[in-house]
PDB file of C-alpha atoms and ligand atoms in Angstrom:
ATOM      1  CA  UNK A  11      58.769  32.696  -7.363  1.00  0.00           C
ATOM      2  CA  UNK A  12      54.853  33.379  -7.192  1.00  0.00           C
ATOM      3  CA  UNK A  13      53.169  34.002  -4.096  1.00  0.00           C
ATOM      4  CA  UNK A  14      49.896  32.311  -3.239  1.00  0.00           C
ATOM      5  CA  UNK A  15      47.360  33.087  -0.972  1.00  0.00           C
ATOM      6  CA  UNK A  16      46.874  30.087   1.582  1.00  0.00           C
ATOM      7  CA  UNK A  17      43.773  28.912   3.266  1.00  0.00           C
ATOM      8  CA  UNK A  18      43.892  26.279   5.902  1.00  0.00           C
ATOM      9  CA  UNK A  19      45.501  23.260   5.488  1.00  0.00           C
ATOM     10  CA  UNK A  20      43.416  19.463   5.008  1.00  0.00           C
ATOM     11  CA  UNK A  21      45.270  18.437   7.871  1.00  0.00           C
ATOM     12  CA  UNK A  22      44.105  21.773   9.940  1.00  0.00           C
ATOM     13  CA  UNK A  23      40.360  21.488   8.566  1.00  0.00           C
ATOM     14  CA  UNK A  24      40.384  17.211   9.308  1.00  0.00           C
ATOM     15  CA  UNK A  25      41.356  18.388  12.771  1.00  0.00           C
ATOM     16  CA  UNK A  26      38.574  20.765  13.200  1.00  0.00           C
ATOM     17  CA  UNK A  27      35.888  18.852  12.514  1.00  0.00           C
ATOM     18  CA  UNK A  28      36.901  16.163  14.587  1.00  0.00           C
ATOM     19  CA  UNK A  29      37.292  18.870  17.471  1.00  0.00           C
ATOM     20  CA  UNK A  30      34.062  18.222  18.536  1.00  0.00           C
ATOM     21  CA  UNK A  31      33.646  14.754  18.968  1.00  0.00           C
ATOM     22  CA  UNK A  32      31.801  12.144  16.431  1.00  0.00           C
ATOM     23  CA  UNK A  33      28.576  13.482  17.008  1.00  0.00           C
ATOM     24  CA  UNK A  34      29.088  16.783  15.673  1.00  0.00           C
ATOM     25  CA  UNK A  35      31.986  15.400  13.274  1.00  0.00           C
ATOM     26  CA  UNK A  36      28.850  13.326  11.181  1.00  0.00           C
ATOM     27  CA  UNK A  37      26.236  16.145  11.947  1.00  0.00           C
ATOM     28  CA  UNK A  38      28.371  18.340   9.589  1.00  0.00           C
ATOM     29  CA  UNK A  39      28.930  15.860   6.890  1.00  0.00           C
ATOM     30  CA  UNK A  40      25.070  15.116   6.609  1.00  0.00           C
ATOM     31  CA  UNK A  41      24.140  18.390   6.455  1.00  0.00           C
ATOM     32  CA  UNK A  42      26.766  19.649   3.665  1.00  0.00           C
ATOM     33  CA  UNK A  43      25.720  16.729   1.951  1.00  0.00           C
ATOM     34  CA  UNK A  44      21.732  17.392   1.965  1.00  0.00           C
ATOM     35  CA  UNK A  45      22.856  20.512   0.466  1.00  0.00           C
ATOM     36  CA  UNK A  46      22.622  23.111   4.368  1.00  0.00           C
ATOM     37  CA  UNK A  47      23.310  26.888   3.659  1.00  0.00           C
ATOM     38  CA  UNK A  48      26.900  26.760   5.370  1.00  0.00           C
ATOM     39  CA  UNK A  49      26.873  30.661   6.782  1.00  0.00           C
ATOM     40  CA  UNK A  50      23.721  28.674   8.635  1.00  0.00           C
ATOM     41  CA  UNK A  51      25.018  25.730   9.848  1.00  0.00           C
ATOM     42  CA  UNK A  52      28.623  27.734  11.170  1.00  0.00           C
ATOM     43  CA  UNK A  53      25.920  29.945  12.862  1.00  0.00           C
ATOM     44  CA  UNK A  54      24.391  26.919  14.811  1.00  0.00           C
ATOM     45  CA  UNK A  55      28.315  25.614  15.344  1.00  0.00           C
ATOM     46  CA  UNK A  56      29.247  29.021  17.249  1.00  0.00           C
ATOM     47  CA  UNK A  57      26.133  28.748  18.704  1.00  0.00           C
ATOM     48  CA  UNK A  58      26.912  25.756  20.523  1.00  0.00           C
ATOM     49  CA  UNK A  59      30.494  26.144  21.047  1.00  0.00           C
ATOM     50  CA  UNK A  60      32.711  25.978  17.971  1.00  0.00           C
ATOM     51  CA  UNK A  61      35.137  28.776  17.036  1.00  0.00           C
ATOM     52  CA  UNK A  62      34.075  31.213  14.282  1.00  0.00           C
ATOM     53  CA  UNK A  63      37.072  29.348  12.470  1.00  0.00           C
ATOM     54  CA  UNK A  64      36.989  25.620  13.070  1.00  0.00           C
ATOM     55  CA  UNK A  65      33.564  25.940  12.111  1.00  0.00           C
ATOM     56  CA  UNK A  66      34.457  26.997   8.232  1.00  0.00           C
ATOM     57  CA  UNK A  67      37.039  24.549   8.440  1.00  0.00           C
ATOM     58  CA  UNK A  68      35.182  21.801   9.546  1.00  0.00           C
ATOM     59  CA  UNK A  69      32.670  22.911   6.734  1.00  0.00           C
ATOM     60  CA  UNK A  70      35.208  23.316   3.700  1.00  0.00           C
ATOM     61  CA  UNK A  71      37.014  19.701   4.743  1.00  0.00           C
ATOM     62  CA  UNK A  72      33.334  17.935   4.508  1.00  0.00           C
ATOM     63  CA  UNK A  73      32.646  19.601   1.216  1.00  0.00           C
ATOM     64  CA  UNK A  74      35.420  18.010  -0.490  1.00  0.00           C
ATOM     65  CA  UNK A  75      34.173  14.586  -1.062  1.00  0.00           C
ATOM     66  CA  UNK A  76      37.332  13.047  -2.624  1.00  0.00           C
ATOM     67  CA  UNK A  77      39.351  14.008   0.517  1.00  0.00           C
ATOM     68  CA  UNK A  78      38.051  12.742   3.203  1.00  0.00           C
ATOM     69  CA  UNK A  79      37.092   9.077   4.304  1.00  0.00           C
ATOM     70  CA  UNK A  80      32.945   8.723   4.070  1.00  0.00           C
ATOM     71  CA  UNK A  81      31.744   6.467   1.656  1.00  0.00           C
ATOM     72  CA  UNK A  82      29.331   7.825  -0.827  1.00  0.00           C
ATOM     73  CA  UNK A  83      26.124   5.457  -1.105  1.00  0.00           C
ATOM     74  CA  UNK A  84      24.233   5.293  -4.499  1.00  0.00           C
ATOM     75  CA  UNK A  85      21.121   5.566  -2.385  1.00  0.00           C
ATOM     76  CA  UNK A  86      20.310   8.092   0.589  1.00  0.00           C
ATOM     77  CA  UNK A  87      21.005   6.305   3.937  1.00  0.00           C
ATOM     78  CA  UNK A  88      17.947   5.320   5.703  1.00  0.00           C
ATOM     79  CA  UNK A  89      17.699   6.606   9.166  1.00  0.00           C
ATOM     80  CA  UNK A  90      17.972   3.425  11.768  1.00  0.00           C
ATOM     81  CA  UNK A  91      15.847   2.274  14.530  1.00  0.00           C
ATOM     82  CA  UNK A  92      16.033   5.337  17.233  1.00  0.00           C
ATOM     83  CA  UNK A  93      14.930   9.199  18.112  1.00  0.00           C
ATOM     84  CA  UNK A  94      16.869  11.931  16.837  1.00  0.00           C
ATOM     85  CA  UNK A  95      16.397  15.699  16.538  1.00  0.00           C
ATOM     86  CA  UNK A  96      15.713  16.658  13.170  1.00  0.00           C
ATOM     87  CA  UNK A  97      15.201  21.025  12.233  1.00  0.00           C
ATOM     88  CA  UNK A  98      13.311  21.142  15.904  1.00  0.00           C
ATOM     89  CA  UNK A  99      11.260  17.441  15.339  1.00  0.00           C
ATOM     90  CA  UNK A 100      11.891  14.556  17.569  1.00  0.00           C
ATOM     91  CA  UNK A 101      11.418  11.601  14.652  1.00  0.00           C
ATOM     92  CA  UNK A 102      11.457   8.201  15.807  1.00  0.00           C
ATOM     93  CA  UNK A 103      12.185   5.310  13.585  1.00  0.00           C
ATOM     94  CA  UNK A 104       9.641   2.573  14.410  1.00  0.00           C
ATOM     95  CA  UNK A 105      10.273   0.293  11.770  1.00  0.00           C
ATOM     96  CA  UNK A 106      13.151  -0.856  10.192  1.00  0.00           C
ATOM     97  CA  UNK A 107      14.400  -3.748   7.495  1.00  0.00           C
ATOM     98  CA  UNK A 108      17.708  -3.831   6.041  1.00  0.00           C
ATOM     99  CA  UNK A 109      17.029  -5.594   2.844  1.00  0.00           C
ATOM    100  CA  UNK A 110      15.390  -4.383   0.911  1.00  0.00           C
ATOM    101  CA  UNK A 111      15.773  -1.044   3.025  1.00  0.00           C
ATOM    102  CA  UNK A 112      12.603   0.493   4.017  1.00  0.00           C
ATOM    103  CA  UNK A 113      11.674   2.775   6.913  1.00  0.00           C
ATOM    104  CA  UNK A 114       8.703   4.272   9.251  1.00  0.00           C
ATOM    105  CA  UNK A 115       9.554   7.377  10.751  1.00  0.00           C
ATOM    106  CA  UNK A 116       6.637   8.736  13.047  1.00  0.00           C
ATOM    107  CA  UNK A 117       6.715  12.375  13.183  1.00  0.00           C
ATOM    108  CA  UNK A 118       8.288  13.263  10.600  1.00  0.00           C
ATOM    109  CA  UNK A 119       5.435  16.236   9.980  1.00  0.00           C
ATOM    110  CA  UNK A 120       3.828  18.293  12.781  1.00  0.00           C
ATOM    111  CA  UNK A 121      -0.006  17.803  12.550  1.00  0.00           C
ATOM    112  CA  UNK A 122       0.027  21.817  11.923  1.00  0.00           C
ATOM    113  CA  UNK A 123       2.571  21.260   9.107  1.00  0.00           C
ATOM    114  CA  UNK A 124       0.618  18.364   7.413  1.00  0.00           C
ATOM    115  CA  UNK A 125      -3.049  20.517   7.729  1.00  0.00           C
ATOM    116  CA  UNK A 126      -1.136  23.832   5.906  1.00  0.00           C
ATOM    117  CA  UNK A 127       0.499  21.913   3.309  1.00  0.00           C
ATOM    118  CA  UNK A 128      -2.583  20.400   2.605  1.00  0.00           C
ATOM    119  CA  UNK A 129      -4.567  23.867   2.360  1.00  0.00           C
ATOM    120  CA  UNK A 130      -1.526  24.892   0.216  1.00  0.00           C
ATOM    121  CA  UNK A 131      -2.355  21.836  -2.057  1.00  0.00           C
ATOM    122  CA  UNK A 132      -6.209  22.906  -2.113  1.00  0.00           C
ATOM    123  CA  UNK A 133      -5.229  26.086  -3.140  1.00  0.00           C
ATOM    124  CA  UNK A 134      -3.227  24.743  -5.962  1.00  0.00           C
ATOM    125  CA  UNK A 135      -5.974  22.190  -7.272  1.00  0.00           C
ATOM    126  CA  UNK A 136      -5.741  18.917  -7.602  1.00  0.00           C
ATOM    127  CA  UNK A 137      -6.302  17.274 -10.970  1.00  0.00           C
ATOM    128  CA  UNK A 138      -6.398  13.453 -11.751  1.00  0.00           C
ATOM    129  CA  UNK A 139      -3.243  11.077 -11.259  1.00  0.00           C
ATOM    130  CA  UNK A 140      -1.430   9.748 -14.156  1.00  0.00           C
ATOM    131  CA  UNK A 141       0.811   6.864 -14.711  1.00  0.00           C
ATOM    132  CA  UNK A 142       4.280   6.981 -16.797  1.00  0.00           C
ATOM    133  CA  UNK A 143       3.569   5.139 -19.706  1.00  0.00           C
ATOM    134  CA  UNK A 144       6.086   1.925 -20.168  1.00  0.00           C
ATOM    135  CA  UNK A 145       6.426   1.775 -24.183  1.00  0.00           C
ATOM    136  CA  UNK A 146       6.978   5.851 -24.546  1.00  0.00           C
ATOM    137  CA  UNK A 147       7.416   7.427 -20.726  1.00  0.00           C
ATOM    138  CA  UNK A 148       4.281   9.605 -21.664  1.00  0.00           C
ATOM    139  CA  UNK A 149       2.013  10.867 -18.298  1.00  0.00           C
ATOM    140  CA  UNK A 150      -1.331   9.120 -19.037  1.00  0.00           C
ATOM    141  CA  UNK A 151      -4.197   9.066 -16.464  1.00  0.00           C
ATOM    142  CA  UNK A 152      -4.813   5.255 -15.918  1.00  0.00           C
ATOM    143  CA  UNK A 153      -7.777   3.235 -13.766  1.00  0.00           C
ATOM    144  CA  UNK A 154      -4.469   1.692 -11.937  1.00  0.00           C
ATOM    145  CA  UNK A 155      -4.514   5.191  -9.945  1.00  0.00           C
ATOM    146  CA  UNK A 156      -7.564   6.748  -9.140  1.00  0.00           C
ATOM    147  CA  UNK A 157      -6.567   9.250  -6.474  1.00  0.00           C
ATOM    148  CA  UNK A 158      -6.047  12.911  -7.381  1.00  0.00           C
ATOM    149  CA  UNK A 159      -2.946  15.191  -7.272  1.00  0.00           C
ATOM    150  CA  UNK A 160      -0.518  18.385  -7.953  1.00  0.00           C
ATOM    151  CA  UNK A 161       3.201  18.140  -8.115  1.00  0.00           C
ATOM    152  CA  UNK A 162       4.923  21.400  -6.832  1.00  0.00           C
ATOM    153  CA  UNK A 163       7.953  22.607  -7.521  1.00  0.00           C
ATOM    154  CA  UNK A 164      10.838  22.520  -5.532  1.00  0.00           C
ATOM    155  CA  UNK A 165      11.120  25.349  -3.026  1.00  0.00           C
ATOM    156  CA  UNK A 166       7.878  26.585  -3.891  1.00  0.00           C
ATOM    157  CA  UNK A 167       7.103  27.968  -0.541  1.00  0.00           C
ATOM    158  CA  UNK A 168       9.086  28.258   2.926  1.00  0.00           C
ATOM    159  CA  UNK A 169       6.893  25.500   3.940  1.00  0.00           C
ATOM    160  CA  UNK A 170       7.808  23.526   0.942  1.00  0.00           C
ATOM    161  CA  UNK A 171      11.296  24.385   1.413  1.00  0.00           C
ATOM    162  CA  UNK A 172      11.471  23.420   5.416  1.00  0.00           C
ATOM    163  CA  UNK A 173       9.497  20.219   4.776  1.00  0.00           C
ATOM    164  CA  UNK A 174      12.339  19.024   1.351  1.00  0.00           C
ATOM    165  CA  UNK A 175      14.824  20.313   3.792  1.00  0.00           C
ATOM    166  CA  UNK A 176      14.059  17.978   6.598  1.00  0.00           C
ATOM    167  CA  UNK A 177      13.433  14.788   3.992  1.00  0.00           C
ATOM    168  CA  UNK A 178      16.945  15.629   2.485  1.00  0.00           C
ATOM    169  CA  UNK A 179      18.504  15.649   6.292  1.00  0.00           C
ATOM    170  CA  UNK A 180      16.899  12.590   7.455  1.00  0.00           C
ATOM    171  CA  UNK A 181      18.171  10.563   4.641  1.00  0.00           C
ATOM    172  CA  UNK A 182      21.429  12.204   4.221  1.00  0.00           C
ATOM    173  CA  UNK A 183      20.731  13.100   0.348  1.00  0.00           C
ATOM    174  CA  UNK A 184      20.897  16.706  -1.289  1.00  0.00           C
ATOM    175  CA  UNK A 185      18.317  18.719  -1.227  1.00  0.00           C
ATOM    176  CA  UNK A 186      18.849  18.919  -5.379  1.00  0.00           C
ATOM    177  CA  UNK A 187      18.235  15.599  -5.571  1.00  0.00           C
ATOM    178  CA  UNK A 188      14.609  15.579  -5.205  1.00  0.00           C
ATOM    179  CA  UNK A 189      12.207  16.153  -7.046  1.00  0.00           C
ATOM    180  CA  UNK A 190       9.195  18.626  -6.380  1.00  0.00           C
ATOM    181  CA  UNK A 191       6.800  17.404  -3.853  1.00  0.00           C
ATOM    182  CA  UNK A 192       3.620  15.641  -4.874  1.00  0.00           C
ATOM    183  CA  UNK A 193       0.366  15.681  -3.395  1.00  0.00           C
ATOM    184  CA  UNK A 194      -1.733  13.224  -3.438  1.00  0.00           C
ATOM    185  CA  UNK A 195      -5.572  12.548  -1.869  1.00  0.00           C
ATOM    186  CA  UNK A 196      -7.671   9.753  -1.908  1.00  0.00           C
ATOM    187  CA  UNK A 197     -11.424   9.325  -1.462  1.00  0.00           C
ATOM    188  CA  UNK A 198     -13.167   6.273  -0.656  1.00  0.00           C
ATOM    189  CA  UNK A 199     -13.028   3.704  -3.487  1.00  0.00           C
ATOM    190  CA  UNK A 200      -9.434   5.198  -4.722  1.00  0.00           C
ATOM    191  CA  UNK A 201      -6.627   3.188  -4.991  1.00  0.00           C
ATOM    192  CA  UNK A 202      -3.013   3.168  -6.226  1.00  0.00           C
ATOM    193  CA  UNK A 203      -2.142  -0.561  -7.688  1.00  0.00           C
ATOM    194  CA  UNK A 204       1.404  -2.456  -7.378  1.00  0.00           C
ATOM    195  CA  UNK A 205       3.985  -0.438  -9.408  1.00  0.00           C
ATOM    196  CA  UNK A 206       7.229   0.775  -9.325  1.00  0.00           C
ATOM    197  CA  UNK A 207       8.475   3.803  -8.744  1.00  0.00           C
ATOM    198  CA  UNK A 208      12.077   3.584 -10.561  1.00  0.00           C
ATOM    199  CA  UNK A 209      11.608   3.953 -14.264  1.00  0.00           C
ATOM    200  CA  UNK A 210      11.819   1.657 -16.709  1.00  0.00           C
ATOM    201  CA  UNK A 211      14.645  -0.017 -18.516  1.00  0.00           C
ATOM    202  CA  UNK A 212      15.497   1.545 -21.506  1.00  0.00           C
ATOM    203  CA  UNK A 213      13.746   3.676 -24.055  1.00  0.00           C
ATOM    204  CA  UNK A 214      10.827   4.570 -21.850  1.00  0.00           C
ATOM    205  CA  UNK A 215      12.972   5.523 -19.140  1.00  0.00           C
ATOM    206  CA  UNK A 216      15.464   7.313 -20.571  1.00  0.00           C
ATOM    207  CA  UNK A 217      13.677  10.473 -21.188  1.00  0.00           C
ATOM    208  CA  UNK A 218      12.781  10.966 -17.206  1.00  0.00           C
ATOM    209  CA  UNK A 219      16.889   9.189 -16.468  1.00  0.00           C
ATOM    210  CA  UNK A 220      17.614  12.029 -18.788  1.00  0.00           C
ATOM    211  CA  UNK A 221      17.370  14.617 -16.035  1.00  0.00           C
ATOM    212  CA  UNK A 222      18.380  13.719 -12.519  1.00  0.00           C
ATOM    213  CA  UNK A 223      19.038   9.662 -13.211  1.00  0.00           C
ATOM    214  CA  UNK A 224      17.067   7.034 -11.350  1.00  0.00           C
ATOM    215  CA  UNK A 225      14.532   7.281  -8.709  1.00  0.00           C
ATOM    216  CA  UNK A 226      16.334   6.050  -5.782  1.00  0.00           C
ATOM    217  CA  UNK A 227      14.384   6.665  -3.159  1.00  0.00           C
ATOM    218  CA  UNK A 228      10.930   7.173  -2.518  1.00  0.00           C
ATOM    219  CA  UNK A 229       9.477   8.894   0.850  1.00  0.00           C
ATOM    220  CA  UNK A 230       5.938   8.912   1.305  1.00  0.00           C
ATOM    221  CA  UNK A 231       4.245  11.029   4.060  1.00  0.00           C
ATOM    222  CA  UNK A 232       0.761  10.327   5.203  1.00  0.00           C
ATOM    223  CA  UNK A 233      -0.539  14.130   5.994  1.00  0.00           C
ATOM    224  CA  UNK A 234      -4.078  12.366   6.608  1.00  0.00           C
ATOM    225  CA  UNK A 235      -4.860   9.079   7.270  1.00  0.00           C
ATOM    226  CA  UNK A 236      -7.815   7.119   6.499  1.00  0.00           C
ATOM    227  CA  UNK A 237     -10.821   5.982   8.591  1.00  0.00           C
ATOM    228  CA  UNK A 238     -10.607   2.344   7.037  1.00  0.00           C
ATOM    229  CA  UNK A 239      -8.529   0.677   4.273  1.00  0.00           C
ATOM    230  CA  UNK A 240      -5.848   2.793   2.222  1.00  0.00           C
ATOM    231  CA  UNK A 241      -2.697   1.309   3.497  1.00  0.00           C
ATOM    232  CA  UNK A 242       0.195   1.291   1.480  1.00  0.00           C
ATOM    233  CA  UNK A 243       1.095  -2.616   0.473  1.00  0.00           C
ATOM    234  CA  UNK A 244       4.496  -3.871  -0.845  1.00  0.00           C
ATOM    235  CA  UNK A 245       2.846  -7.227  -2.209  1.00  0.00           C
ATOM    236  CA  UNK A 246       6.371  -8.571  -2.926  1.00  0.00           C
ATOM    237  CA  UNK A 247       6.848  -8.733   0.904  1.00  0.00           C
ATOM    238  CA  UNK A 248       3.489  -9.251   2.388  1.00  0.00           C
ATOM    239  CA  UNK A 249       3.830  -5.980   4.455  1.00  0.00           C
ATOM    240  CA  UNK A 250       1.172  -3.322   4.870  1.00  0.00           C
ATOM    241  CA  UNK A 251       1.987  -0.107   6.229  1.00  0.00           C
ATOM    242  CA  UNK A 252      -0.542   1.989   7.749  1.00  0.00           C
ATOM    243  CA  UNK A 253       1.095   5.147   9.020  1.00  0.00           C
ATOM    244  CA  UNK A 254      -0.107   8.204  11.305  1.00  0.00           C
ATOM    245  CA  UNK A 255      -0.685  11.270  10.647  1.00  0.00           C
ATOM    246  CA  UNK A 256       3.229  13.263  10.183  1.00  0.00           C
ATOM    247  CA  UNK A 257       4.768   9.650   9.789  1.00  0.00           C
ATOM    248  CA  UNK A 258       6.728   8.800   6.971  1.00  0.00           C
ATOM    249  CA  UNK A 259       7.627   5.241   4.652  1.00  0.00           C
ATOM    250  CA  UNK A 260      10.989   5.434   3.026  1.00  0.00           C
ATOM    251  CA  UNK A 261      12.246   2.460   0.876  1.00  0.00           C
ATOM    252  CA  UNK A 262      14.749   3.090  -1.788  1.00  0.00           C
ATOM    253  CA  UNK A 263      13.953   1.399  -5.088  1.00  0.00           C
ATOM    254  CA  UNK A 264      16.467   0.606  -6.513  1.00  0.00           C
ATOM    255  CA  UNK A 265      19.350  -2.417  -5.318  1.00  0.00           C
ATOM    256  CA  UNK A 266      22.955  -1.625  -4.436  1.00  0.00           C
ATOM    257  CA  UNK A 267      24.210  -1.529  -7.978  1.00  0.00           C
ATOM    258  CA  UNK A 268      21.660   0.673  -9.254  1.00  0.00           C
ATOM    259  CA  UNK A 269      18.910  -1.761 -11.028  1.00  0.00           C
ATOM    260  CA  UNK A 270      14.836  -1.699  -9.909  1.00  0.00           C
ATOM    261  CA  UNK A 271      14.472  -3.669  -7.175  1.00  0.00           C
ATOM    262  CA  UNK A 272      11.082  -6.697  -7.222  1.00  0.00           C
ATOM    263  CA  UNK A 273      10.404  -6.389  -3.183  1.00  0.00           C
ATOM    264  CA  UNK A 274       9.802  -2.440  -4.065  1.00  0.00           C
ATOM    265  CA  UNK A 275       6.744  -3.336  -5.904  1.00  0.00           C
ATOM    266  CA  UNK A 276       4.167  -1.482  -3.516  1.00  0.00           C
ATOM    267  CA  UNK A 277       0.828   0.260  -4.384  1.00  0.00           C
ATOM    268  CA  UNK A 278      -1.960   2.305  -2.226  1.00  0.00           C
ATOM    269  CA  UNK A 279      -5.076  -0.077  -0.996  1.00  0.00           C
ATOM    270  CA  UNK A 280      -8.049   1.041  -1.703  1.00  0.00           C
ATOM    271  CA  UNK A 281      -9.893   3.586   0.953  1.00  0.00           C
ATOM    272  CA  UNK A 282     -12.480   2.088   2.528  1.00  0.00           C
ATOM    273  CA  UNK A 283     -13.561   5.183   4.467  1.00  0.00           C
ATOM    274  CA  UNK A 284     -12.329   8.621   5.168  1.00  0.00           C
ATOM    275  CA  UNK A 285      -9.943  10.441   3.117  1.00  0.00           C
ATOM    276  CA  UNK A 286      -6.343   9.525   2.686  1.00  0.00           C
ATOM    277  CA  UNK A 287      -3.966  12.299   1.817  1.00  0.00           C
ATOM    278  CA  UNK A 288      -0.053  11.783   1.591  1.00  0.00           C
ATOM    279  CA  UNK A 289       3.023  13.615   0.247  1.00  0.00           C
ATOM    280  CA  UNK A 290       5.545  11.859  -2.316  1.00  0.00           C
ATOM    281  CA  UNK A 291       8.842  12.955  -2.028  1.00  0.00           C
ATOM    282  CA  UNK A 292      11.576  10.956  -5.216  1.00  0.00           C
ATOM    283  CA  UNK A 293      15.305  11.088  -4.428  1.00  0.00           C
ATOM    284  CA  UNK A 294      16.911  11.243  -7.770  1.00  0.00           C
ATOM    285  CA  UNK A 295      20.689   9.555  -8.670  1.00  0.00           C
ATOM    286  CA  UNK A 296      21.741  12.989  -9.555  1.00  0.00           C
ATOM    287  CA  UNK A 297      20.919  16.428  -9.048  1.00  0.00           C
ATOM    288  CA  UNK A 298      17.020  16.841 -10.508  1.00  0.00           C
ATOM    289  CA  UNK A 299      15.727  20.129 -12.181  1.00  0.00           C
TER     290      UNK A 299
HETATM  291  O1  PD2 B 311      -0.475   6.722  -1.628  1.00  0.00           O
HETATM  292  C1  PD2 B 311       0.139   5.673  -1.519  1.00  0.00           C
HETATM  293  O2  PD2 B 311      -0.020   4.900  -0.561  1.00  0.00           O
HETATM  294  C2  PD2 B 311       1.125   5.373  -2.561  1.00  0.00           C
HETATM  295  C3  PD2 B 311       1.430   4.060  -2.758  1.00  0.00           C
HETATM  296  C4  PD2 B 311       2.332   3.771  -3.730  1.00  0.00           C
HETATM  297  C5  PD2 B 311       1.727   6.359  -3.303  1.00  0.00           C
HETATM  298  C6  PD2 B 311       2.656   5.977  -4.245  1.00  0.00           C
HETATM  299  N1  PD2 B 311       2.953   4.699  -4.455  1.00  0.00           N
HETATM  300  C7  PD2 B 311       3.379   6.931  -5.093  1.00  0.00           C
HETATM  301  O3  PD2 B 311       3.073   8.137  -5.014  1.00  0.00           O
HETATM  302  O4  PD2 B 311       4.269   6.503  -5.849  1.00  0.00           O
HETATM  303 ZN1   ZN B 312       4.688   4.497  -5.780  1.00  0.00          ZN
END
């Protein structure tokens, strides 16, 4: 007979992470599934209570997806109407419709956050937009989108990690999921027309499906917002958003069983005056990179 080292059973690690209470029982299962260093997230469990134990048990039972109860979505979960505590920011959800699912969450970014990632972005350059062209998935720069922009890549600073950090918590999605961040300013006369952000059907698509699947969900952060004009329009639905400074638009864009969705058709008005500057943030299908 062979001996085997035994670790905890399911049954011991489902009861610690109910040993807790609700609260802390979904806190753990979001953040092992936006991807949270665990030695970090046991640290914060002692911290407020939890045994040096239950904590890795609680973690280990909500990384094993197939045994436990919580339904996996195709798209990240968009935060409801409410305040919570996100990574030290109170963001409250001002704005919320169910279907199709899109959200504004204010605060989101401190104003000191959004004026250093935008120095960060200087630093880098910014460079005309392009479009993905729909016959061959090429980038092309197109009169459609006038603003210009730099795509980072993931993690590419602390700040840059903090900010894709706090994205992946609020919707529930890992972190390796996403795609860089993109920055993208505006100047008056600059526009973004009605597109989508999922890819394209076949052959055009498949190169950018290729890694990471479908663009699920797109979050866009306004990290300066313009005097006049430069909302962001979902034509489809006859909403325009205009957001603060540090708020955030979620929608995902594709439906429930995966195809691109018509009321996500959405584009950036034209500025008027000022200077609009936002972050992109895509949620990929799979893990991106
Ligand atoms: O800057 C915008 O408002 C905007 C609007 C629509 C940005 C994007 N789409 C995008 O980056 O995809
Ligand atoms: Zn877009």
């Amino acid at each position: 007979m062979t001996s085997q080292m035994a670790g905890p059973s399911v049954a011991t690690q489902n009861a610690a992470i109910d040993s807790h209470g609700s609260e802390w029982r979904d806190w753990v299962f979001t953040n092992v599934r936006a991807g949270c260093d665990h030695a970090d997230m046991a640290q914060r469990m002692v911290a407020a209570g939890w045994t040096a134990n239950a904590a890795a048990e609680a973690i280990a039972f909500a990384s094993k997806p197939h045994e436990h109860p919580v339904a996996l979505s195709v798209r990240p979960e968009l935060p409801l109407i409410g305040v919570s505590q996100i990574e030290g920011q109170s963001v409250a959800v001002t704005m919320r419709l169910a279907a199709p699912a899109i959200a504004v969450c204010e605060n989101v970014l401190s104003a000191e956050e959004c004026e250093q990632l935008i120095a960060y972005a200087e630093l880098r350059g910014l460079l005309p937009s392009t479009v993905v062209d729909e016959t061959d998935g090429s980038a092309v720069p197109h009169p459609e989108r006038s603003s210009t922009g730099v795509m980072l890549v993931r993690a590419e600073t602390d700040l840059v990690t903090k900010i894709e950090r706090r994205l992946a918590t609020l919707t529930s999605w890992p972190i390796d999921h996403g795609e860089g961040l993109q920055i993208l300013r505006y100047a008056p006369g600059q526009e973004y027309r009605p597109h989508f952000d999922a890819f394209p059907e076949g052959r055009a698509g498949d190169v950018h499906r290729a890694n990471g699947g479908q663009r699920v969900n797109t979050i866009l952060v306004y990290l300066r917002s313009p005097e006049c004009g430069g909302g962001t329009v979902f034509p489809n639905l006859g909403l325009t958003l205009r957001p603060q400074r540090g708020a955030a638009i979620m929608f995902h864009n594709v439906d429930a069983s995966g195809n691109r969705a018509n009321e996500t058709l959405h584009g950036g008005e034209i500025v008027q005056a000022g200077e609009k500057i936002v972050l992109t943030y895509w949620q990929r299908e799979e893990a991106y990179g």
